[in-house]
mmCIF file of C-alpha atoms and ligand atoms in Angstrom:
data_model
loop_
_atom_site.group_PDB
_atom_site.id
_atom_site.type_symbol
_atom_site.label_atom_id
_atom_site.label_comp_id
_atom_site.label_asym_id
_atom_site.label_seq_id
_atom_site.Cartn_x
_atom_site.Cartn_y
_atom_site.Cartn_z
ATOM 1 C CA MET A 19 -0.490 -36.922 -17.858
ATOM 2 C CA GLY A 20 2.409 -39.082 -19.178
ATOM 3 C CA GLY A 21 1.336 -42.713 -19.393
ATOM 4 C CA THR A 22 2.875 -45.244 -21.633
ATOM 5 C CA ASP A 23 1.281 -44.042 -24.727
ATOM 6 C CA GLU A 24 2.574 -40.651 -24.432
ATOM 7 C CA PRO A 25 5.860 -41.242 -26.170
ATOM 8 C CA ASP A 26 3.816 -42.915 -29.121
ATOM 9 C CA ARG A 27 1.553 -40.007 -29.382
ATOM 10 C CA GLN A 28 4.528 -37.620 -29.611
ATOM 11 C CA SER A 29 6.326 -39.889 -32.514
ATOM 12 C CA ARG A 30 2.906 -40.222 -34.377
ATOM 13 C CA ASP A 31 2.387 -36.385 -34.286
ATOM 14 C CA GLU A 32 6.005 -35.943 -35.496
ATOM 15 C CA THR A 33 5.574 -38.501 -38.355
ATOM 16 C CA LEU A 34 2.296 -36.619 -39.251
ATOM 17 C CA ALA A 35 3.510 -33.188 -39.230
ATOM 18 C CA GLY A 36 4.904 -31.158 -42.359
ATOM 19 C CA ALA A 37 7.360 -29.291 -40.230
ATOM 20 C CA ILE A 38 9.311 -29.628 -36.718
ATOM 21 C CA LEU A 39 9.640 -26.349 -34.342
ATOM 22 C CA THR A 40 12.273 -27.351 -31.914
ATOM 23 C CA ILE A 41 12.164 -24.942 -28.945
ATOM 24 C CA ASP A 42 15.336 -25.087 -26.795
ATOM 25 C CA LEU A 43 14.304 -24.482 -23.139
ATOM 26 C CA ASP A 44 17.888 -24.542 -21.794
ATOM 27 C CA ALA A 45 18.828 -21.960 -24.334
ATOM 28 C CA ILE A 46 16.036 -19.581 -23.017
ATOM 29 C CA ARG A 47 17.190 -20.159 -19.463
ATOM 30 C CA GLY A 48 20.794 -19.502 -20.710
ATOM 31 C CA ASN A 49 19.715 -16.148 -22.075
ATOM 32 C CA TYR A 50 17.655 -15.313 -18.815
ATOM 33 C CA ARG A 51 20.950 -16.224 -16.664
ATOM 34 C CA LEU A 52 22.808 -13.756 -19.358
ATOM 35 C CA LEU A 53 20.258 -10.732 -19.257
ATOM 36 C CA SER A 54 20.123 -11.205 -15.389
ATOM 37 C CA LYS A 55 23.865 -10.649 -15.177
ATOM 38 C CA ALA A 56 23.745 -7.797 -17.822
ATOM 39 C CA ALA A 57 21.060 -6.182 -15.806
ATOM 40 C CA ALA A 58 22.662 -6.479 -12.161
ATOM 41 C CA PRO A 59 22.024 -5.015 -9.510
ATOM 42 C CA ALA A 60 18.610 -4.654 -11.363
ATOM 43 C CA ARG A 61 16.383 -7.557 -11.319
ATOM 44 C CA ALA A 62 15.373 -9.345 -14.548
ATOM 45 C CA ALA A 63 11.831 -9.798 -14.950
ATOM 46 C CA ALA A 64 10.328 -11.967 -18.116
ATOM 47 C CA VAL A 65 7.956 -10.996 -20.449
ATOM 48 C CA VAL A 66 5.717 -13.749 -21.840
ATOM 49 C CA LYS A 67 2.846 -12.257 -23.453
ATOM 50 C CA ALA A 68 1.439 -13.714 -26.488
ATOM 51 C CA ASP A 69 2.061 -17.337 -25.515
ATOM 52 C CA ALA A 70 5.648 -16.507 -24.624
ATOM 53 C CA TYR A 71 6.195 -14.833 -28.291
ATOM 54 C CA GLY A 72 4.374 -17.806 -29.744
ATOM 55 C CA LEU A 73 6.776 -20.554 -28.243
ATOM 56 C CA GLY A 74 4.296 -22.031 -25.699
ATOM 57 C CA VAL A 75 4.012 -20.275 -22.258
ATOM 58 C CA ALA A 76 3.092 -23.514 -20.515
ATOM 59 C CA LYS A 77 6.696 -24.628 -21.205
ATOM 60 C CA VAL A 78 8.614 -21.579 -21.211
ATOM 61 C CA ALA A 79 7.346 -19.712 -18.066
ATOM 62 C CA PRO A 80 8.119 -22.936 -15.687
ATOM 63 C CA ALA A 81 11.537 -23.152 -17.276
ATOM 64 C CA LEU A 82 12.089 -19.349 -16.351
ATOM 65 C CA MET A 83 10.777 -20.093 -12.635
ATOM 66 C CA ALA A 84 13.128 -22.951 -12.424
ATOM 67 C CA GLU A 85 15.949 -20.531 -13.552
ATOM 68 C CA GLY A 86 14.936 -18.327 -10.589
ATOM 69 C CA CYS A 87 12.724 -15.718 -12.366
ATOM 70 C CA ARG A 88 10.015 -14.322 -10.024
ATOM 71 C CA THR A 89 8.492 -11.424 -11.632
ATOM 72 C CA PHE A 90 6.584 -12.016 -15.113
ATOM 73 C CA PHE A 91 4.772 -9.513 -17.503
ATOM 74 C CA VAL A 92 2.004 -10.523 -19.964
ATOM 75 C CA ALA A 93 -0.363 -8.369 -22.016
ATOM 76 C CA LEU A 94 -3.669 -9.329 -21.268
ATOM 77 C CA ALA A 95 -5.715 -9.973 -18.118
ATOM 78 C CA SER A 96 -6.639 -13.270 -19.660
ATOM 79 C CA GLU A 97 -2.937 -14.210 -20.041
ATOM 80 C CA GLY A 98 -2.506 -13.335 -16.549
ATOM 81 C CA LEU A 99 -4.903 -15.611 -15.105
ATOM 82 C CA GLU A 100 -3.663 -18.417 -17.332
ATOM 83 C CA LEU A 101 -0.117 -17.703 -15.834
ATOM 84 C CA ARG A 102 -1.398 -17.835 -12.503
ATOM 85 C CA ASP A 103 -2.858 -21.206 -12.799
ATOM 86 C CA LEU A 104 0.105 -22.276 -14.430
ATOM 87 C CA LEU A 105 2.985 -21.059 -11.859
ATOM 88 C CA GLY A 106 0.974 -21.041 -8.482
ATOM 89 C CA PRO A 107 0.709 -18.313 -6.017
ATOM 90 C CA GLU A 108 4.252 -17.205 -5.650
ATOM 91 C CA PRO A 109 5.336 -14.942 -8.735
ATOM 92 C CA GLU A 110 4.536 -11.531 -9.105
ATOM 93 C CA ILE A 111 2.537 -11.086 -12.603
ATOM 94 C CA HIS A 112 1.799 -7.794 -14.227
ATOM 95 C CA VAL A 113 -0.612 -7.190 -17.009
ATOM 96 C CA LEU A 114 0.773 -4.575 -19.336
ATOM 97 C CA ASN A 115 -2.725 -3.839 -20.788
ATOM 98 C CA GLY A 116 -3.845 -3.189 -17.365
ATOM 99 C CA LEU A 117 -7.476 -3.508 -16.280
ATOM 100 C CA PRO A 118 -10.260 -4.170 -18.865
ATOM 101 C CA PRO A 119 -13.636 -3.074 -17.656
ATOM 102 C CA SER A 120 -15.545 -5.434 -15.484
ATOM 103 C CA ALA A 121 -12.447 -7.363 -14.791
ATOM 104 C CA GLU A 122 -11.620 -6.327 -11.582
ATOM 105 C CA ARG A 123 -13.058 -9.311 -9.483
ATOM 106 C CA ALA A 124 -11.069 -11.820 -11.630
ATOM 107 C CA THR A 125 -7.902 -9.673 -11.623
ATOM 108 C CA ALA A 126 -8.197 -9.350 -7.937
ATOM 109 C CA GLN A 127 -9.102 -12.802 -7.189
ATOM 110 C CA ALA A 128 -6.006 -14.272 -9.328
ATOM 111 C CA GLY A 129 -3.682 -11.864 -7.488
ATOM 112 C CA VAL A 130 -2.298 -10.346 -10.680
ATOM 113 C CA ILE A 131 -1.231 -7.009 -10.838
ATOM 114 C CA PRO A 132 -2.746 -4.667 -13.296
ATOM 115 C CA VAL A 133 -0.378 -2.111 -14.937
ATOM 116 C CA LEU A 134 -2.700 0.973 -14.553
ATOM 117 C CA ASN A 135 -2.583 2.937 -17.746
ATOM 118 C CA SER A 136 -5.239 5.553 -17.537
ATOM 119 C CA GLN A 137 -7.127 7.415 -14.915
ATOM 120 C CA PRO A 138 -10.302 5.464 -15.603
ATOM 121 C CA GLN A 139 -8.419 2.322 -14.743
ATOM 122 C CA LEU A 140 -6.880 3.881 -11.736
ATOM 123 C CA THR A 141 -10.507 4.820 -10.414
ATOM 124 C CA ALA A 142 -11.910 1.468 -11.224
ATOM 125 C CA TRP A 143 -9.018 -0.352 -9.355
ATOM 126 C CA ARG A 144 -9.581 2.065 -6.223
ATOM 127 C CA ASP A 145 -13.184 1.461 -6.254
ATOM 128 C CA ALA A 146 -12.669 -2.394 -6.338
ATOM 129 C CA ALA A 147 -10.452 -1.944 -3.434
ATOM 130 C CA ARG A 148 -13.245 -0.212 -1.481
ATOM 131 C CA LEU A 149 -15.812 -2.941 -2.630
ATOM 132 C CA PHE A 150 -13.963 -5.752 -1.907
ATOM 133 C CA GLY A 151 -12.662 -4.446 1.556
ATOM 134 C CA ARG A 152 -8.968 -5.045 1.002
ATOM 135 C CA ARG A 153 -5.809 -3.261 -0.494
ATOM 136 C CA LEU A 154 -5.160 -4.182 -3.974
ATOM 137 C CA PRO A 155 -1.578 -3.977 -5.794
ATOM 138 C CA ALA A 156 -0.998 -2.308 -8.930
ATOM 139 C CA SER A 157 1.759 -0.932 -11.221
ATOM 140 C CA LEU A 158 1.481 2.460 -12.901
ATOM 141 C CA HIS A 159 2.712 3.028 -16.470
ATOM 142 C CA VAL A 160 3.589 6.711 -17.562
ATOM 143 C CA ASP A 161 3.746 7.564 -21.058
ATOM 144 C CA THR A 162 7.113 9.214 -21.790
ATOM 145 C CA GLY A 163 7.096 9.233 -25.678
ATOM 146 C CA MET A 164 4.947 6.557 -27.144
ATOM 147 C CA SER A 165 1.550 7.632 -27.026
ATOM 148 C CA ARG A 166 0.390 4.049 -26.652
ATOM 149 C CA LEU A 167 -0.219 3.143 -23.113
ATOM 150 C CA GLY A 168 0.193 4.942 -19.940
ATOM 151 C CA VAL A 169 -0.863 8.098 -17.931
ATOM 152 C CA SER A 170 0.612 11.606 -19.097
ATOM 153 C CA ILE A 171 3.390 12.805 -17.073
ATOM 154 C CA GLU A 172 1.087 15.498 -16.131
ATOM 155 C CA GLU A 173 -1.526 13.171 -14.869
ATOM 156 C CA ALA A 174 1.281 11.341 -12.933
ATOM 157 C CA ARG A 175 1.992 14.488 -11.253
ATOM 158 C CA GLN A 176 -1.559 15.105 -10.112
ATOM 159 C CA ILE A 177 -1.722 11.478 -8.957
ATOM 160 C CA ALA A 178 1.657 12.007 -6.920
ATOM 161 C CA ALA A 179 0.022 15.135 -5.442
ATOM 162 C CA ASP A 180 -3.284 13.699 -4.375
ATOM 163 C CA PRO A 181 -3.032 11.791 -1.187
ATOM 164 C CA SER A 182 -6.540 10.055 -1.750
ATOM 165 C CA ALA A 183 -5.411 9.020 -5.394
ATOM 166 C CA MET A 184 -3.972 5.799 -4.344
ATOM 167 C CA ASN A 185 -6.569 4.964 -1.602
ATOM 168 C CA GLY A 186 -6.635 1.177 -0.826
ATOM 169 C CA ILE A 187 -3.725 0.662 -3.438
ATOM 170 C CA ASP A 188 -0.173 -0.762 -2.934
ATOM 171 C CA LEU A 189 1.767 0.931 -5.636
ATOM 172 C CA VAL A 190 4.526 -1.763 -6.325
ATOM 173 C CA LEU A 191 6.084 -0.372 -9.745
ATOM 174 C CA ILE A 192 6.367 2.624 -11.825
ATOM 175 C CA LEU A 193 6.830 1.741 -15.425
ATOM 176 C CA GLY A 194 7.917 3.296 -18.774
ATOM 177 C CA HIS A 195 8.585 2.084 -22.061
ATOM 178 C CA LEU A 196 11.235 2.999 -24.611
ATOM 179 C CA ALA A 197 10.228 3.346 -28.444
ATOM 180 C CA CYS A 198 13.547 3.303 -29.982
ATOM 181 C CA ALA A 199 15.549 1.144 -27.654
ATOM 182 C CA GLU A 200 17.109 -0.904 -30.649
ATOM 183 C CA ASP A 201 18.566 2.039 -32.083
ATOM 184 C CA ALA A 202 21.240 2.749 -29.729
ATOM 185 C CA GLY A 203 22.096 6.253 -31.270
ATOM 186 C CA ASN A 204 18.782 7.650 -31.109
ATOM 187 C CA PRO A 205 18.250 10.744 -29.060
ATOM 188 C CA ALA A 206 14.901 9.702 -28.232
ATOM 189 C CA ASN A 207 16.360 7.232 -25.742
ATOM 190 C CA ALA A 208 17.914 9.885 -23.418
ATOM 191 C CA ALA A 209 14.788 12.116 -23.890
ATOM 192 C CA GLN A 210 12.653 9.374 -22.474
ATOM 193 C CA LEU A 211 15.315 8.548 -19.834
ATOM 194 C CA ALA A 212 15.064 12.052 -18.840
ATOM 195 C CA ARG A 213 11.367 11.990 -18.408
ATOM 196 C CA PHE A 214 11.379 8.712 -16.622
ATOM 197 C CA GLU A 215 13.670 9.934 -13.964
ATOM 198 C CA ALA A 216 11.626 12.784 -13.310
ATOM 199 C CA VAL A 217 8.354 10.807 -13.138
ATOM 200 C CA ARG A 218 10.320 8.362 -10.895
ATOM 201 C CA ALA A 219 11.198 11.031 -8.388
ATOM 202 C CA LEU A 220 7.532 11.611 -8.049
ATOM 203 C CA PHE A 221 7.000 8.419 -6.471
ATOM 204 C CA PRO A 222 9.907 7.900 -3.803
ATOM 205 C CA GLY A 223 10.295 4.346 -2.620
ATOM 206 C CA VAL A 224 8.566 2.789 -5.285
ATOM 207 C CA ARG A 225 10.510 0.391 -7.603
ATOM 208 C CA ALA A 226 11.255 1.494 -11.120
ATOM 209 C CA SER A 227 11.357 -0.157 -14.682
ATOM 210 C CA LEU A 228 11.952 1.284 -18.239
ATOM 211 C CA ALA A 229 13.998 -1.054 -20.120
ATOM 212 C CA ASN A 230 12.908 -3.805 -22.665
ATOM 213 C CA SER A 231 15.559 -6.251 -24.180
ATOM 214 C CA SER A 232 17.174 -3.597 -26.133
ATOM 215 C CA GLY A 233 16.623 -1.108 -23.377
ATOM 216 C CA ILE A 234 19.229 -3.348 -21.129
ATOM 217 C CA PHE A 235 22.012 -2.622 -23.566
ATOM 218 C CA LEU A 236 21.745 1.139 -23.474
ATOM 219 C CA GLY A 237 23.645 1.429 -20.356
ATOM 220 C CA SER A 238 23.331 0.986 -16.461
ATOM 221 C CA ARG A 239 21.211 4.213 -16.303
ATOM 222 C CA TYR A 240 18.359 2.743 -18.039
ATOM 223 C CA ARG A 241 18.087 -0.403 -15.796
ATOM 224 C CA PHE A 242 16.482 0.957 -12.794
ATOM 225 C CA ASP A 243 15.205 -1.582 -10.313
ATOM 226 C CA MET A 244 14.015 -3.900 -12.550
ATOM 227 C CA VAL A 245 14.409 -4.752 -16.776
ATOM 228 C CA ARG A 246 11.634 -6.455 -18.763
ATOM 229 C CA PRO A 247 13.048 -8.635 -21.635
ATOM 230 C CA GLY A 248 11.044 -10.541 -23.959
ATOM 231 C CA ALA A 249 12.151 -11.073 -27.477
ATOM 232 C CA ALA A 250 15.833 -11.296 -26.124
ATOM 233 C CA LEU A 251 15.203 -14.509 -24.073
ATOM 234 C CA PHE A 252 13.786 -16.009 -27.028
ATOM 235 C CA GLY A 253 16.916 -15.313 -29.206
ATOM 236 C CA VAL A 254 15.911 -12.103 -31.122
ATOM 237 C CA ASN A 255 19.040 -9.945 -31.376
ATOM 238 C CA PRO A 256 18.681 -6.893 -28.927
ATOM 239 C CA THR A 257 21.336 -5.124 -30.402
ATOM 240 C CA PRO A 258 20.840 -4.916 -34.377
ATOM 241 C CA GLY A 259 23.715 -4.303 -36.121
ATOM 242 C CA GLN A 260 26.342 -5.986 -33.727
ATOM 243 C CA ARG A 261 26.860 -9.370 -32.872
ATOM 244 C CA ASN A 262 23.966 -11.032 -31.137
ATOM 245 C CA PRO A 263 24.727 -11.701 -27.545
ATOM 246 C CA MET A 264 21.861 -14.028 -27.066
ATOM 247 C CA ALA A 265 21.666 -17.846 -27.857
ATOM 248 C CA GLY A 266 19.407 -19.011 -30.697
ATOM 249 C CA VAL A 267 16.382 -20.828 -29.121
ATOM 250 C CA VAL A 268 14.036 -22.100 -32.273
ATOM 251 C CA GLN A 269 14.653 -24.265 -35.116
ATOM 252 C CA LEU A 270 12.150 -24.865 -37.787
ATOM 253 C CA GLU A 271 12.683 -27.743 -40.088
ATOM 254 C CA ALA A 272 10.604 -28.718 -43.053
ATOM 255 C CA LYS A 273 9.976 -32.008 -44.509
ATOM 256 C CA VAL A 274 10.600 -32.749 -47.936
ATOM 257 C CA VAL A 275 7.527 -33.806 -49.817
ATOM 258 C CA GLN A 276 8.531 -34.500 -53.188
ATOM 259 C CA THR A 277 11.528 -34.111 -55.699
ATOM 260 C CA ARG A 278 11.369 -33.362 -59.498
ATOM 261 C CA ARG A 279 13.509 -31.942 -62.378
ATOM 262 C CA LEU A 280 12.420 -28.908 -64.029
ATOM 263 C CA GLN A 281 13.186 -28.459 -67.740
ATOM 264 C CA PRO A 282 14.026 -25.034 -69.319
ATOM 265 C CA GLY A 283 10.547 -23.239 -69.769
ATOM 266 C CA ASP A 284 9.059 -24.942 -66.746
ATOM 267 C CA THR A 285 7.449 -22.461 -64.130
ATOM 268 C CA VAL A 286 7.119 -22.693 -60.521
ATOM 269 C CA GLY A 287 4.201 -21.719 -58.287
ATOM 270 C CA TYR A 288 1.265 -19.351 -58.283
ATOM 271 C CA GLY A 289 1.942 -16.512 -60.952
ATOM 272 C CA GLN A 290 4.459 -18.782 -62.462
ATOM 273 C CA SER A 291 6.838 -16.224 -61.136
ATOM 274 C CA PHE A 292 10.017 -18.414 -61.706
ATOM 275 C CA ARG A 293 10.603 -19.998 -65.076
ATOM 276 C CA ALA A 294 13.670 -22.272 -65.367
ATOM 277 C CA GLU A 295 16.197 -21.277 -68.180
ATOM 278 C CA ARG A 296 18.183 -24.487 -67.644
ATOM 279 C CA VAL A 297 17.390 -27.952 -65.872
ATOM 280 C CA VAL A 298 17.010 -27.491 -62.248
ATOM 281 C CA GLU A 299 16.491 -30.084 -59.537
ATOM 282 C CA VAL A 300 13.947 -29.061 -57.181
ATOM 283 C CA THR A 301 12.201 -30.299 -54.092
ATOM 284 C CA THR A 302 8.624 -29.065 -52.373
ATOM 285 C CA ILE A 303 8.707 -28.678 -48.817
ATOM 286 C CA SER A 304 5.902 -28.811 -46.441
ATOM 287 C CA VAL A 305 5.892 -25.251 -45.010
ATOM 288 C CA GLY A 306 4.059 -22.314 -46.080
ATOM 289 C CA TYR A 307 2.448 -19.046 -44.887
ATOM 290 C CA GLY A 308 -0.385 -21.323 -43.236
ATOM 291 C CA ASP A 309 2.569 -22.193 -40.973
ATOM 292 C CA GLY A 310 3.392 -18.721 -39.902
ATOM 293 C CA TRP A 311 6.245 -18.457 -42.647
ATOM 294 C CA PRO A 312 5.917 -14.873 -43.892
ATOM 295 C CA ARG A 313 4.692 -14.919 -47.403
ATOM 296 C CA THR A 314 7.073 -12.176 -48.593
ATOM 297 C CA ALA A 315 10.296 -13.745 -46.953
ATOM 298 C CA ALA A 316 11.637 -15.328 -50.240
ATOM 299 C CA ALA A 317 14.567 -16.895 -48.228
ATOM 300 C CA ALA A 318 16.308 -20.166 -48.551
ATOM 301 C CA ALA A 319 16.201 -23.531 -46.850
ATOM 302 C CA PHE A 320 19.489 -25.285 -45.778
ATOM 303 C CA PHE A 321 20.636 -28.877 -45.746
ATOM 304 C CA GLN A 322 23.555 -29.202 -43.587
ATOM 305 C CA ALA A 323 25.622 -26.275 -44.852
ATOM 306 C CA THR A 324 24.230 -26.125 -48.199
ATOM 307 C CA ARG A 325 21.988 -23.086 -49.296
ATOM 308 C CA LEU A 326 18.856 -24.103 -51.170
ATOM 309 C CA PRO A 327 17.047 -20.940 -52.661
ATOM 310 C CA PHE A 328 13.289 -20.568 -52.776
ATOM 311 C CA LEU A 329 11.757 -20.719 -56.260
ATOM 312 C CA GLY A 330 8.610 -18.874 -57.105
ATOM 313 C CA ARG A 331 5.951 -17.791 -54.480
ATOM 314 C CA VAL A 332 5.390 -19.106 -50.981
ATOM 315 C CA SER A 333 2.040 -21.164 -50.833
ATOM 316 C CA MET A 334 -0.137 -21.717 -47.999
ATOM 317 C CA ASP A 335 1.406 -25.248 -47.478
ATOM 318 C CA SER A 336 4.503 -25.587 -49.094
ATOM 319 C CA ILE A 337 7.479 -23.693 -50.901
ATOM 320 C CA VAL A 338 9.594 -25.135 -53.993
ATOM 321 C CA ILE A 339 13.341 -24.799 -53.411
ATOM 322 C CA ASP A 340 16.306 -25.227 -55.726
ATOM 323 C CA ILE A 341 18.290 -28.394 -54.497
ATOM 324 C CA SER A 342 20.845 -28.427 -57.737
ATOM 325 C CA GLY A 343 23.831 -27.646 -55.109
ATOM 326 C CA LEU A 344 23.203 -31.113 -53.451
ATOM 327 C CA PRO A 345 24.299 -34.547 -54.617
ATOM 328 C CA GLN A 346 21.734 -36.466 -56.442
ATOM 329 C CA GLY A 347 19.269 -38.270 -54.313
ATOM 330 C CA ALA A 348 20.365 -36.285 -50.996
ATOM 331 C CA LEU A 349 16.915 -35.529 -50.065
ATOM 332 C CA LYS A 350 14.554 -38.256 -49.547
ATOM 333 C CA PRO A 351 10.657 -37.683 -48.756
ATOM 334 C CA GLY A 352 10.653 -36.898 -45.027
ATOM 335 C CA ALA A 353 14.031 -35.487 -44.989
ATOM 336 C CA LEU A 354 14.392 -31.994 -43.245
ATOM 337 C CA VAL A 355 15.776 -28.959 -44.449
ATOM 338 C CA GLU A 356 16.190 -26.260 -42.063
ATOM 339 C CA LEU A 357 14.337 -22.793 -42.375
ATOM 340 C CA ILE A 358 15.296 -21.236 -39.028
ATOM 341 C CA GLY A 359 18.373 -22.242 -37.112
ATOM 342 C CA GLU A 360 21.972 -22.038 -37.452
ATOM 343 C CA HIS A 361 22.242 -20.875 -40.985
ATOM 344 C CA GLN A 362 19.170 -18.470 -40.909
ATOM 345 C CA THR A 363 18.006 -16.666 -37.677
ATOM 346 C CA VAL A 364 14.788 -15.367 -36.987
ATOM 347 C CA ASP A 365 16.124 -11.634 -37.487
ATOM 348 C CA ASP A 366 17.048 -12.914 -40.892
ATOM 349 C CA VAL A 367 13.408 -14.180 -41.943
ATOM 350 C CA GLY A 368 12.010 -11.158 -40.639
ATOM 351 C CA ALA A 369 14.453 -8.906 -42.734
ATOM 352 C CA ALA A 370 13.750 -10.933 -45.655
ATOM 353 C CA GLY A 371 10.121 -11.063 -45.148
ATOM 354 C CA GLY A 372 9.901 -7.027 -44.377
ATOM 355 C CA THR A 373 9.001 -7.470 -40.720
ATOM 356 C CA ILE A 374 10.928 -8.146 -37.513
ATOM 357 C CA GLY A 375 12.047 -11.177 -35.575
ATOM 358 C CA TYR A 376 9.317 -10.536 -32.940
ATOM 359 C CA GLU A 377 6.620 -11.051 -35.548
ATOM 360 C CA VAL A 378 8.153 -14.316 -37.029
ATOM 361 C CA LEU A 379 8.262 -15.933 -33.784
ATOM 362 C CA THR A 380 4.844 -15.266 -32.731
ATOM 363 C CA ARG A 381 3.251 -16.374 -36.080
ATOM 364 C CA LEU A 382 4.982 -19.674 -35.973
ATOM 365 C CA GLY A 383 2.572 -20.943 -33.456
ATOM 366 C CA ARG A 384 0.260 -23.854 -34.157
ATOM 367 C CA ARG A 385 0.923 -25.942 -37.058
ATOM 368 C CA PRO A 386 4.410 -27.177 -36.767
ATOM 369 C CA PHE A 387 4.848 -30.163 -34.609
ATOM 370 C CA ARG A 388 6.445 -28.707 -31.239
ATOM 371 C CA ARG A 389 9.670 -30.433 -29.843
ATOM 372 C CA TYR A 390 11.131 -29.012 -26.540
ATOM 373 C CA LEU A 391 14.647 -29.567 -25.575
ATOM 374 C CA ALA A 392 15.351 -29.500 -21.775
ATOM 375 C CA THR A 393 17.970 -31.190 -19.780
HETATM 376 C C1 PLP B 8 6.486 -6.525 -24.915
HETATM 377 C C2 PLP B 8 6.990 -5.398 -24.166
HETATM 378 C C3 PLP B 8 8.262 -5.513 -23.363
HETATM 379 C C4 PLP B 8 9.270 -6.520 -23.837
HETATM 380 O O1 PLP B 8 9.858 -5.986 -24.946
HETATM 381 P P1 PLP B 8 11.140 -6.823 -25.738
HETATM 382 O O2 PLP B 8 11.313 -5.941 -26.665
HETATM 383 O O3 PLP B 8 10.363 -8.041 -26.415
HETATM 384 O O4 PLP B 8 12.157 -7.240 -24.792
HETATM 385 C C5 PLP B 8 8.521 -4.867 -22.191
HETATM 386 N N1 PLP B 8 7.665 -3.949 -21.908
HETATM 387 C C6 PLP B 8 6.333 -3.612 -22.517
HETATM 388 C C7 PLP B 8 5.492 -2.484 -22.039
HETATM 389 C C8 PLP B 8 6.052 -4.374 -23.681
HETATM 390 O O5 PLP B 8 4.989 -4.087 -24.107
#
């Protein structure tokens, strides 16, 4: 690792890239601190599934560890094993999608905790404990209104009433998940809370966790022993319609490729969906849906504080923007314009593209050059 050519390699990649994705690890740590404070006395875990929402789990998870986080959630067993290799033996790692068939040995060896979601998963884990001759840890997800993952409330009752159901298993956490947490006024929240409280009472002495990012802001009754924020750590607003309490984490900047002047009647892009009615100064920037930018998000770029609207369709590798609002020559080839950042948040881009900030983040992944900020 490192070596003297590392900085050169880095700057070369940055030179060749079409876009720069800057990920502020200090801001992620600050968001973790803020959520921990908001959740106290409950503990804050961190959800780092899908490569930490596309931002790079290899950088994000150690930063959260350094901030004191000791419990992590991922979605897949493969992500759990990767995270164990990354973080070492200390932190608790839960796998939300549970135990895939035939994954018992790998899961047990890595010391990751499957979130058991169904009777077959529970049976397989119990059998594994007997076969391996040792006790195995597990969480139990109880479905209280999503019909996605988890045993039913009736199944939870049967499990709690059957002294042999957990033979060889150390139950470490009872988990529920809210379907409508970002909509604070939705009566589904209180209904799920009441069901979860009843479920929790079936397993006295076992820690409980219900809230995702938005759930933390529904009030102290939703926080139980542990909260499970993901998106809010990465700057997505957990309280839509209200001021975002989280710090922004990502900045996406695109490079200017070329600049031209449109004459009246000139058209832009596939389908010629934009036609100039006057002279327009335009620039082509090096980001498109191949970089994860939603094709349907007809938004704007920003240069300093000036808004530069998109013209025509988003292509795979490029977007044409109107730079008439800038002084002549302000954007040279290679200059950077902002697509996500101070002037346009991931939530704004999600709204413009008919999706959510979560999807925007997780799709930004591979192509832009990633720059990590950390002190
Ligand atoms: C993804 C997920 C979370 C995190 O949700 P955010 O809304 O990103 O905070 C928490 N719990 C479960 C079960 C999840 O699937």
